[in-house]
Coordinates of C-alpha atoms in Angstrom, one line a residue:
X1 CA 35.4 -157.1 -81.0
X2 CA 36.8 -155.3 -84.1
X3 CA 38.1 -152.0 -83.3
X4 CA 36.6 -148.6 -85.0
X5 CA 38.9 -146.3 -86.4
X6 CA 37.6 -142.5 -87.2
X7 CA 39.6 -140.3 -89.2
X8 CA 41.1 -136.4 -88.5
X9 CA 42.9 -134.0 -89.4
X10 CA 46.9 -134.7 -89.9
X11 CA 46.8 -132.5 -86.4
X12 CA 45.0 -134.6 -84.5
X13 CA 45.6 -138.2 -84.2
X14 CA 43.5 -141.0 -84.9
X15 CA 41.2 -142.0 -82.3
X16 CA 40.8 -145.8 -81.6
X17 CA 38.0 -147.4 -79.4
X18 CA 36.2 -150.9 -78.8
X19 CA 33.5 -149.6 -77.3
X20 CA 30.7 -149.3 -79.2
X21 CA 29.0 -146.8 -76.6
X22 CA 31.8 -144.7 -77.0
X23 CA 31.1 -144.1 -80.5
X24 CA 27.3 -143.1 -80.2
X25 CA 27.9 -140.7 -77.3
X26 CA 31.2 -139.9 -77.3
X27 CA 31.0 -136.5 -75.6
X28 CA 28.9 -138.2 -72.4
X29 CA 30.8 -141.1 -71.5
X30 CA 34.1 -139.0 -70.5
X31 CA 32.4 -137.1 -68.0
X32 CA 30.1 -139.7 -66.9
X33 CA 33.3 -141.9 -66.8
X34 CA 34.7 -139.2 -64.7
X35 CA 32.0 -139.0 -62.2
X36 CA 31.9 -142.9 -62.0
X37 CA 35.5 -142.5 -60.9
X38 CA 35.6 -140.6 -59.3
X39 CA 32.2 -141.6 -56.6
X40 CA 34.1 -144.8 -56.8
X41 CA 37.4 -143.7 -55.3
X42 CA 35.6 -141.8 -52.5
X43 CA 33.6 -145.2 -51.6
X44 CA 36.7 -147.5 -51.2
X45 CA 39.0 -144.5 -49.6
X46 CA 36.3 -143.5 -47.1
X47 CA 36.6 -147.0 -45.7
X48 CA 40.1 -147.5 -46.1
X49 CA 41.0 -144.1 -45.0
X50 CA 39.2 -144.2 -41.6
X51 CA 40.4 -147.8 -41.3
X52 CA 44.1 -146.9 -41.6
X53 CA 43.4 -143.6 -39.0
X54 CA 42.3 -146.0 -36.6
X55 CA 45.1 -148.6 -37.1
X56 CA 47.0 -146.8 -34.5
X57 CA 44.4 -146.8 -31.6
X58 CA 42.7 -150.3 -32.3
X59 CA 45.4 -152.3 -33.1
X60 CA 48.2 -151.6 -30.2
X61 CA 49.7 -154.9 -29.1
X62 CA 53.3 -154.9 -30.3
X63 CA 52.4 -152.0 -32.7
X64 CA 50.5 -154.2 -35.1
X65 CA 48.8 -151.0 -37.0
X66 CA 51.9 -148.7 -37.6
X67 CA 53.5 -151.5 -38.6
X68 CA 51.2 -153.2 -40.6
X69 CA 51.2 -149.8 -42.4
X70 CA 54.7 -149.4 -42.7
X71 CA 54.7 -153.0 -44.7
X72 CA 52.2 -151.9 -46.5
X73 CA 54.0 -148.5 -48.0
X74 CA 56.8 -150.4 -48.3
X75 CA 55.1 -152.9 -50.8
X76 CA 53.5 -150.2 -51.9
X77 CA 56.9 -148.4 -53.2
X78 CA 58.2 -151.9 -54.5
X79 CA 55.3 -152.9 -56.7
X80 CA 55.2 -149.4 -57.8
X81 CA 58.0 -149.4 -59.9
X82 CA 56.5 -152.2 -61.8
X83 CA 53.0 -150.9 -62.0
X84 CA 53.3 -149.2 -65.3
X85 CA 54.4 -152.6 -67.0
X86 CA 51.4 -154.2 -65.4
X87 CA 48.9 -151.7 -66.1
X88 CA 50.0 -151.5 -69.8
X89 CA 49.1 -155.3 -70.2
X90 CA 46.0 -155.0 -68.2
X91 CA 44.7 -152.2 -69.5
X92 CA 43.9 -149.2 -67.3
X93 CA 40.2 -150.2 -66.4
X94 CA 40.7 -153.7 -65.4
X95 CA 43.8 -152.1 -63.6
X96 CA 41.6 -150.3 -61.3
X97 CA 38.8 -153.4 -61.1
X98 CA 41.6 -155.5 -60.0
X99 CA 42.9 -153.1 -57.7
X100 CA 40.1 -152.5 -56.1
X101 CA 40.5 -156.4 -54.1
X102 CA 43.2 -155.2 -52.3
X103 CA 40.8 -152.3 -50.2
X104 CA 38.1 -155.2 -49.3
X105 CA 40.5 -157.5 -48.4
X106 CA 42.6 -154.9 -46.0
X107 CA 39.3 -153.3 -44.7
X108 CA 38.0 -156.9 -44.0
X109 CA 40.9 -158.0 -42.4
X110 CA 40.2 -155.4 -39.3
X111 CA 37.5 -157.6 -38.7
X112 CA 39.5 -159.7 -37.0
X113 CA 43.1 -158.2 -36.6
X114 CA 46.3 -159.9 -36.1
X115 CA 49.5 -160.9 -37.8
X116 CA 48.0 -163.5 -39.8
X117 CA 45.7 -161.0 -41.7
X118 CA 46.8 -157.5 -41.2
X119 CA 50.3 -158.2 -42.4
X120 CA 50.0 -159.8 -45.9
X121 CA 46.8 -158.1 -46.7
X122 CA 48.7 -155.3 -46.0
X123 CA 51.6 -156.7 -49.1
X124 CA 49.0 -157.7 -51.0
X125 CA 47.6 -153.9 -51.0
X126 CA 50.4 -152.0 -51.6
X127 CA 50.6 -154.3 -55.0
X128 CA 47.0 -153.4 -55.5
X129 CA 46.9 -149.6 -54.9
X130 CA 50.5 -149.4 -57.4
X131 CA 48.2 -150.7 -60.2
X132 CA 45.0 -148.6 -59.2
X133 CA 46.8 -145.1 -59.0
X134 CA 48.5 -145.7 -61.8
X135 CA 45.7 -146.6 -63.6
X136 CA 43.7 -143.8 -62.4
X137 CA 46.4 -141.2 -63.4
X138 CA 46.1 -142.7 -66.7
X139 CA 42.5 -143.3 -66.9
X140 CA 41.8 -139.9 -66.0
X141 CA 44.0 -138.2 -68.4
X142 CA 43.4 -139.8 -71.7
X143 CA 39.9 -139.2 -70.9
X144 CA 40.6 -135.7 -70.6
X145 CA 42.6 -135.6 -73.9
X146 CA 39.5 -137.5 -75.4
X147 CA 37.3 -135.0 -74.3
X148 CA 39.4 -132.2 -75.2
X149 CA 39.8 -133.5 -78.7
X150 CA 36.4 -134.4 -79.7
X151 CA 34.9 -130.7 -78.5
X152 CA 38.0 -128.2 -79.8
X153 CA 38.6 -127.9 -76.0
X154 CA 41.9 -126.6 -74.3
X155 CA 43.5 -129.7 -73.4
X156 CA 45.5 -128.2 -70.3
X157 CA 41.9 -126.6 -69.2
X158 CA 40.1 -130.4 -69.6
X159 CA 42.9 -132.2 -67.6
X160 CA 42.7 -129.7 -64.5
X161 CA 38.9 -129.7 -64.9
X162 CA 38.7 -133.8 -64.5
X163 CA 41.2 -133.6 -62.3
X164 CA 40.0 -130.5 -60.0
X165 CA 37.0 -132.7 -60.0
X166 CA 38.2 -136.2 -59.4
X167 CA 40.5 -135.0 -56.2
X168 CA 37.4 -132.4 -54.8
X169 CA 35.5 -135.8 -54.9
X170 CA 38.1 -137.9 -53.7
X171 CA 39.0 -135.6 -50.7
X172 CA 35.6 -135.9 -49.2
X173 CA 36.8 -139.6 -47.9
X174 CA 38.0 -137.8 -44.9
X175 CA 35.0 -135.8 -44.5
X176 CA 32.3 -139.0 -44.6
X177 CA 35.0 -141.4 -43.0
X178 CA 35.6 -139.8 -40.0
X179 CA 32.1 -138.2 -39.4
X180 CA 30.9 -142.3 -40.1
X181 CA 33.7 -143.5 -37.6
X182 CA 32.5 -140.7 -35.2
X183 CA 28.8 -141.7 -35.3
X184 CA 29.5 -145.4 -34.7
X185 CA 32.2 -144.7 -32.2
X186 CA 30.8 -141.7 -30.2
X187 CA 30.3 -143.8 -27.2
X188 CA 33.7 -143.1 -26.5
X189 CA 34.7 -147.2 -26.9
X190 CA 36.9 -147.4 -29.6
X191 CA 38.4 -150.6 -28.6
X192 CA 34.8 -151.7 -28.0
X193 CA 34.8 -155.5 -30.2
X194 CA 30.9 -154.9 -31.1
X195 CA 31.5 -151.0 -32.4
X196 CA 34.4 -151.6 -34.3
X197 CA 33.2 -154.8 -35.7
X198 CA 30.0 -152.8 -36.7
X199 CA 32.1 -150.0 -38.1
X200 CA 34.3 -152.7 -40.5
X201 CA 30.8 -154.7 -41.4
X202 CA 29.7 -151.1 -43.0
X203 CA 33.0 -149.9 -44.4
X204 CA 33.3 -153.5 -46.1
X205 CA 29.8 -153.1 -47.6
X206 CA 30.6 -149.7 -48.8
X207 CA 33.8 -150.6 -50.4
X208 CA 32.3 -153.3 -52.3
X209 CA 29.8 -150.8 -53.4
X210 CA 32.5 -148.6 -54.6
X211 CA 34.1 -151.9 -56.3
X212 CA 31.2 -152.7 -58.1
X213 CA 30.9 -148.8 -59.6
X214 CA 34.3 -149.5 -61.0
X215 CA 32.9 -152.2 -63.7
X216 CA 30.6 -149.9 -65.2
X217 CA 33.6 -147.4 -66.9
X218 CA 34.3 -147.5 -70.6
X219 CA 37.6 -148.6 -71.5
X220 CA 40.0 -146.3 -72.2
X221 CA 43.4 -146.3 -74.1
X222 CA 46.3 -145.4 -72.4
X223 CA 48.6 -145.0 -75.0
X224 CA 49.5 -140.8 -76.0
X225 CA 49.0 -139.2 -79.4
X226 CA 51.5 -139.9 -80.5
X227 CA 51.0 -143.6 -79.3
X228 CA 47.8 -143.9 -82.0
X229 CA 50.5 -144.6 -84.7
X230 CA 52.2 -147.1 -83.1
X231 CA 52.4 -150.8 -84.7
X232 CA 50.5 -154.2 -83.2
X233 CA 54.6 -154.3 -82.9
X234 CA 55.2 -151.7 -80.5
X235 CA 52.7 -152.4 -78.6
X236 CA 53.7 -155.5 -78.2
X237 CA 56.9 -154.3 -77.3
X238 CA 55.7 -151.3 -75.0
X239 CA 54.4 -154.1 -72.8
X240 CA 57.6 -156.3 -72.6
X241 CA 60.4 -156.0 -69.5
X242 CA 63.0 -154.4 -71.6
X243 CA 60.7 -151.6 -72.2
X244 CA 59.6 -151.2 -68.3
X245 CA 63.7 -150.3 -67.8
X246 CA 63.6 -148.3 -70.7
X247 CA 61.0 -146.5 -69.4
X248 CA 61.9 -146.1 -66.1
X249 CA 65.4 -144.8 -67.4
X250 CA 63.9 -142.4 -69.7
X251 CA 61.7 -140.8 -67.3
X252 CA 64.4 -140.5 -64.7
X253 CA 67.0 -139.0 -67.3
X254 CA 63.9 -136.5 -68.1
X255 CA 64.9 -133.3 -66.5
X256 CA 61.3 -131.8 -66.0
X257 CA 60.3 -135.1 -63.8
X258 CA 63.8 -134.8 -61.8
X259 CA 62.7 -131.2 -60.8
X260 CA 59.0 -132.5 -60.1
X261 CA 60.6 -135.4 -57.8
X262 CA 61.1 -132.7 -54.7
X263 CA 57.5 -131.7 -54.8
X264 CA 56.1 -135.5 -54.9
X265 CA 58.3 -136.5 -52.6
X266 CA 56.5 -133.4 -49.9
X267 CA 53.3 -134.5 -50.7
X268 CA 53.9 -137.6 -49.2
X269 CA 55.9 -136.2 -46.2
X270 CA 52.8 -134.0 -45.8
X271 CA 50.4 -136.7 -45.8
X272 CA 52.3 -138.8 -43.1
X273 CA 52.7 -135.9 -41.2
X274 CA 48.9 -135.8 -40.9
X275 CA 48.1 -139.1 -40.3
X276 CA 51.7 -140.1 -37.9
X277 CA 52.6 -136.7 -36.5
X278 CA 49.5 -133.4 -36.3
X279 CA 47.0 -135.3 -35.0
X280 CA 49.1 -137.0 -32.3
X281 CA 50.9 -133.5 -31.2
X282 CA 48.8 -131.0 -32.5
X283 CA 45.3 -132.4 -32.3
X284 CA 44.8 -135.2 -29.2
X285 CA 46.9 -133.1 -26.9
X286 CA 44.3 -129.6 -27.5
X287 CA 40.7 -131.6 -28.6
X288 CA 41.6 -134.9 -27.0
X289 CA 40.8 -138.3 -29.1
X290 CA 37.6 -137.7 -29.9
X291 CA 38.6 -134.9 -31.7
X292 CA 40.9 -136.5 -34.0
X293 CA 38.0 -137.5 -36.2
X294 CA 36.5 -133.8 -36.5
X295 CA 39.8 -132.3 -37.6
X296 CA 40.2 -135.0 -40.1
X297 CA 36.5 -134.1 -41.3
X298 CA 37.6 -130.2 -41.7
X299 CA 41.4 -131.5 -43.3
X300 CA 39.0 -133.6 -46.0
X301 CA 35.9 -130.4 -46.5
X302 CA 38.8 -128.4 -47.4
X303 CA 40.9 -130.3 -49.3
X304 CA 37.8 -131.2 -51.6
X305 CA 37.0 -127.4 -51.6
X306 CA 40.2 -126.7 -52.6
X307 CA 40.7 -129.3 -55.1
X308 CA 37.6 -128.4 -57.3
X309 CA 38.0 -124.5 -57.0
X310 CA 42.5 -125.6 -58.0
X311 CA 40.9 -127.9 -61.0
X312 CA 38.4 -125.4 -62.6
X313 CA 40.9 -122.9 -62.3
X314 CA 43.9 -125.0 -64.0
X315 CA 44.5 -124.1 -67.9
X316 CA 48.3 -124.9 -68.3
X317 CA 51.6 -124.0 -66.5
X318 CA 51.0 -120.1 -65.6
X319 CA 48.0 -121.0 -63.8
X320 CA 49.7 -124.3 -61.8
X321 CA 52.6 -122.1 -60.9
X322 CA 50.1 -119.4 -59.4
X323 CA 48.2 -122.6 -58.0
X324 CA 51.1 -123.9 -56.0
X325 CA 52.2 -120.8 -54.4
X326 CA 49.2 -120.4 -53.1
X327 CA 49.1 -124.2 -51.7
X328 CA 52.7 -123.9 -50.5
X329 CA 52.1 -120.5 -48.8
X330 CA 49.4 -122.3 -46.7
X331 CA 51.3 -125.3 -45.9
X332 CA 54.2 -122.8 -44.5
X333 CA 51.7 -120.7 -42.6
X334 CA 51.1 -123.9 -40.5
X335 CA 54.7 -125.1 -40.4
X336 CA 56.0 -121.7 -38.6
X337 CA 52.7 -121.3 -36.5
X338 CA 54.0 -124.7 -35.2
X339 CA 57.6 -124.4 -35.2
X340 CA 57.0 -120.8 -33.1
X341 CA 54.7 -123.0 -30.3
X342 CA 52.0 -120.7 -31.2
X343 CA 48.8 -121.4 -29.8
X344 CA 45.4 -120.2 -28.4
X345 CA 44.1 -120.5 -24.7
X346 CA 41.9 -123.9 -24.2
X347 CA 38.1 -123.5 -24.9
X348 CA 36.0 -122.6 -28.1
X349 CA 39.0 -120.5 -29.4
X350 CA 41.3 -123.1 -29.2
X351 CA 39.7 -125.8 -30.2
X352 CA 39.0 -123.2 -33.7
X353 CA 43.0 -122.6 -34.4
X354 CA 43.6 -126.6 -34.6
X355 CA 40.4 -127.1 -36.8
X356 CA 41.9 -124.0 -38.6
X357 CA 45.3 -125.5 -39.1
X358 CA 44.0 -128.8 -39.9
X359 CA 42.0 -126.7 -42.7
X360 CA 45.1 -125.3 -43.8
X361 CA 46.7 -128.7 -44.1
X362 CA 44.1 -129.7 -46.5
X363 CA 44.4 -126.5 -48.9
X364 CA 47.6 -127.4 -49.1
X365 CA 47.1 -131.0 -50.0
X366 CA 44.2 -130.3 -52.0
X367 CA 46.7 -127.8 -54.4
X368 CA 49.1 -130.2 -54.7
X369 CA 47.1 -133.6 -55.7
X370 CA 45.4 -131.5 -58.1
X371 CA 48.0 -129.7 -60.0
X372 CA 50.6 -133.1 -59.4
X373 CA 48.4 -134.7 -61.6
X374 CA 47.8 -132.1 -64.2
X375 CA 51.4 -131.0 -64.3
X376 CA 52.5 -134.9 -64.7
X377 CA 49.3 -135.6 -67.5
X378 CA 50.4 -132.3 -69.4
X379 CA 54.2 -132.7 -69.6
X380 CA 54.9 -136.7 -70.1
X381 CA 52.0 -137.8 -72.8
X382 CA 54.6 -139.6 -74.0
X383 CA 54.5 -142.1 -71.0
X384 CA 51.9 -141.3 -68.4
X385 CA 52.2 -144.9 -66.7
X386 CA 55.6 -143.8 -66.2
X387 CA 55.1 -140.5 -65.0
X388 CA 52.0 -141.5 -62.6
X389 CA 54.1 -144.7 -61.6
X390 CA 57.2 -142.3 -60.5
X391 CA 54.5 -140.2 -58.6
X392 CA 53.7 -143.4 -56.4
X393 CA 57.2 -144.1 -55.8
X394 CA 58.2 -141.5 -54.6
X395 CA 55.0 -140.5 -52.6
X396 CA 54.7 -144.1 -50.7
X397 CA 58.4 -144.6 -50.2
X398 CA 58.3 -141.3 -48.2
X399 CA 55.3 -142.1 -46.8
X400 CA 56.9 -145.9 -45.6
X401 CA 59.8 -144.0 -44.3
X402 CA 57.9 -141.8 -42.0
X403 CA 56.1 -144.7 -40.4
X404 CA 59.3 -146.3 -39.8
X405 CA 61.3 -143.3 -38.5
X406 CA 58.6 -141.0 -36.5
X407 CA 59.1 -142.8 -32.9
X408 CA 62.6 -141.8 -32.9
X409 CA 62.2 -137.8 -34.2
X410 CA 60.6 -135.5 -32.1
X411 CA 57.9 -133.1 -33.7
X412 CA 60.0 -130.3 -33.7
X413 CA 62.6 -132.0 -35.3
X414 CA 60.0 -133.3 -38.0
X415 CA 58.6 -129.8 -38.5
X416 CA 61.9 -128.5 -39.2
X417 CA 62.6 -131.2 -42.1
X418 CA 58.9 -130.5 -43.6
X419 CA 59.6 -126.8 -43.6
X420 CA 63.2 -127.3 -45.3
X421 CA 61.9 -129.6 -47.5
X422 CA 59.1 -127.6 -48.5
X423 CA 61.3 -124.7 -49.7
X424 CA 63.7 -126.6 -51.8
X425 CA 60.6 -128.3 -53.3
X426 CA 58.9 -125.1 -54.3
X427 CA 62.4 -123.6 -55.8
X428 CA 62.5 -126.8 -57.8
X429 CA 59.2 -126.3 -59.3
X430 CA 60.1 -122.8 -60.0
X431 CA 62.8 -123.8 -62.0
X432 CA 60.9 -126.3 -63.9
X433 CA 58.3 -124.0 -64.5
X434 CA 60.9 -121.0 -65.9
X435 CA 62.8 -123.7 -68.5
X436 CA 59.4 -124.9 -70.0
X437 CA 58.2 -121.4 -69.8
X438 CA 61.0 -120.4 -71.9
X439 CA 61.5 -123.8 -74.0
X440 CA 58.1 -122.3 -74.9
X441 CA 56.2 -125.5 -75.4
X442 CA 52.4 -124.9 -76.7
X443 CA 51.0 -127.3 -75.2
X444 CA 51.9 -127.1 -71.6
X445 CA 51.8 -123.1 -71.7
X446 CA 48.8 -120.7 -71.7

C-alpha cells in the first residue's frame, strides 16, 4: 500500500502513515489506539500476573515455580538486548501481536505443570515479553508525539498523559487478578487440581481475549523526528546487526541513560521484592495465605491510582523530578517502618498497616513506571527501541537475580540493600535532572 506523505512546517517533520484510517481521523485513532493498549495489556497481565504469584505455592516439588521464573527473567534479560533490532524489522505492532504468544503459552502451560512445559515456555516468554515492552514503550510514545503534533499539544504533557493512562490501566492486573484468583480459590484449596485447573481455563480465555484486542491497533512508526528524513537506505541500515551494537554503544556512552540506569535497576528490585520477599515476611506471616491475594489487590488499586493522577500531572522534567520524590519518599516510608520491626497488634488494626504498606508499595511503583517511561520517551527520541530495550535489561536482570539469590539473604539483609539502593538511585536522578535542567534543553524542560 503506497504510503501518504502530508506536508508541514520546516519545524515539524513530515508525517508518514499507511493507514488509510489514520488519515481520515487522525486525532481519534491515537487515543483509541491508546485505550486498545492499553485494555489489552491489563487482559494478558491479569492472567499472567496471578499466574506467576501463584507459581510459588502451586508448583513446589523441587522448586519448579521460582525457578521456572528465574529462567524466565533470565531469557528475559538475554533476548532483551536484542529486542530493539527485532522490533525495528517487525514493526512495533506486530511486535506486540507476536508477543503476545508467549502469555498464552506460559499461562497454558500451568494447566498441566512440570519441567517439560513450565521450563521452555518460560524461555520462550522472556523472548516474547523483550519484544512486547519494547514495542509498547515505542508504540506508546510515537503515538504520543503524533498526537501532540497534529493538535499543537505539549509534547512532554501528551507522553505522561498516554502514559499516566496506560500504567493506571495496566496496574489494575493486580487488582482483577488477585480478586479472580481469590473468588475461584476461596475454598482455601489452592493446590486443589479442579480449582486451579478452572482458574488457568479462565485466565487462558481471557488472555486470548486480550491477544485478539492487540490486532485491531493502527500501525505506528517507530522511527523519531528526526527519523522522517531518513533514506529507504538508512532504514535499511537501522535494521541491520552492526547498527544494534551501534546502538547499544551509543545509548550506553549517553550520560543521561547511565544516570537513569540506578533508578531502572530499583524498579526491578522493588518489584521482586513484592512478589519474592513482602508478601512472604510481611504479608503471610500477619494475614496468613489467604491474605496474600487482598494485599496484592490494594498494591494493584493504588498503583493504578497513582499512575493516572503521576500521568495527568507529568508536563516535562520539573514535574517528573517533583513526581519521583514523592514516589521515592513512599517507598522509604515502608523501607524504615520495616527495617525498625514496626508493627501493629494482631486484629483489624493490623491487618490495616500491611494493606497500608502494601498500598504504599504501589505508589511507589505506580511513580516510577509512569515517569520511567516518560522520562526515557522525552530524552532519547533519537532511539526509543534502545532506550525502552535498556529499561528491560536492566529491570528483568535484577529481577532474575533476586529469584536466584533471595533463599540465601535474610529480609533484613534485603531491606537494607533496597533502602541503599534507593538513595543512590534517587541522587542519580537528581543529578540527571540538574545537568538537563541547566543544558536547558526545550524540549525535555517546562
Amino acid at each position: 500500500m503506497a504510503s501518504a506523505i502530508t506536508h508541514r512546517d520546516e519545524e515539524t517533520p513530515l508525517v508518514i502513515t499507511d493507514e488509510p484510517s489514520l488519515q481520515l481521523q487522525p486525532h481519534k485513532s491515537h487515543t483509541r489506539d491508546v485505550h486498545i493498549l492499553s485494555l489489552a495489556f491489563l487482559l494478558i497481565f491479569l492472567a499472567y500476573a496471578a499466574a506467576q504469584n501463584l507459581q510459588s505455592t502451586l508448583n513446589t516439588e523441587e522448586d519448579l515455580g521460582t525457578t521456572s521464573l528465574g529462567i524466565l527473567y533470565l531469557s528475559f534479560t538475554f533476548f532483551s538486548v536484542f529486542a530493539s533490532l527485532v522490533v525495528r524489522i517487525l514493526g512495533s505492532k506486530n511486535a506486540l501481536i507476536i508477543g503476545t504468544s508467549g502469555y498464552w503459552l506460559y499461562v497454558a502451560a500451568n494447566l498441566k505443570p512440570n519441567w517439560y512445559t513450565l521450563v521452555p515456555t518460560s524461555m520462550f516468554l522472556g523472548f516474547c515479553a523483550s519484544i512486547l515492552w519494547v514495542g509498547q514503550g515505542t508504540y506508546l510514545t510515537s503515538t504520543a508525539r503524533s498526537h501532540a503534533i497534529n493538535n499543537n499539544l505539549h509534547e512532554g504533557a501528551v507522553i505522561g498523559d498516554f502514559n499516566g493512562e496506560f500504567w493506571g490501566v495496566y496496574a489494575l492486573n493486580q487488582f482483577i487478578g488477585n480478586l479472580i484468583t481469590f473468588a475461584l480459590l476461596s475454598d482455601g484449596q489452592e493446590g486443589s487440581t479442579k480449582g486451579t485447573t478452572l482458574l488457568f481455563v479462565v485466565f487462558l480465555f481471557v488472555t486470548t481475549f486480550g491477544a485478539i484486542l492487540m490486532c485491531f491497533l493502527h500501525k505506528r512508526s517507530g522511527n523519531s523526528k528526526e527519523g522522517y528524513k531518513h533514506s529507504e537506505a538508512d532504514a535499511g541500515e537501522s535494521k541491520s546487526l552492526k547498527s544494534l551494537c551501534r546502538s547499544l554503544t551509543s545509548v550506553l556512552s549517553d550520560v543521561k541513560m547511565l544516570l537513569i540506569i540506578p533508578l531502572i535497576a530499583y524498579s526491578g528490585l522493588q518489584h521482586a521484592f513484592v512478589w519474592a520477599e513482602f508478601t512472604k515476611y510481611v504479608v503471610t506471616p500477619a494475614i496468613g495465605v489467604s491474605g496474600v491475594g487482598i494485599a496484592m489487590a490494594a498494591y494493584g488499586a493504588f498503583d493504578g491510582i497513582c499512575s493516572l493522577a503521576a500521568g495527568r500531572l507529568t508536563s516535562g522534567l520539573t514535574s517528573i523530578t517533583s513526581i519521583v520524590s514523592f514516589g521515592a519518599f513512599a517507598q522509604a516510608v515502608v523501607l524504615i517502618l520495616l527495617l525498625l520491626n514496626f508493627s501493629i497488634s494482631s486484629g483489624f488494626l493490623g491487618n490495616l498497616y500491611v494493606l497500608f504498606l502494601a498500598a504504599l508499595l504501589g505508589i511507589g511503583n505506580g511513580v516510577l513506571m509512569t515517569q520511567l517511561n516518560a522520562l526515557l520517551g522525552m530524552l532519547f527520541k533519537h532511539d526509543m527501541e534502545g532506550a525502552f530495550a535498556q529499561l528491560k535489561i536492566w529491570q528483568s536482570a535484577i529481577i532474575a537475580i533476586v529469584f536466584f539469590a533471595a533463599p540465601y539473604i535474610s529480609f533484613q539483609s534485603f531491606t537494607i540493600i533496597m533502602l541503599v539502593v534507593l538513595c543512590l538511585s534517587f541522587c542519580s536522578f537528581l543529578w540527571l535532572a540538574l545537568k538537563v535542567v541547566n543544558a536547558s534543553s526545550p524540549s525535555t524542560t517546562e
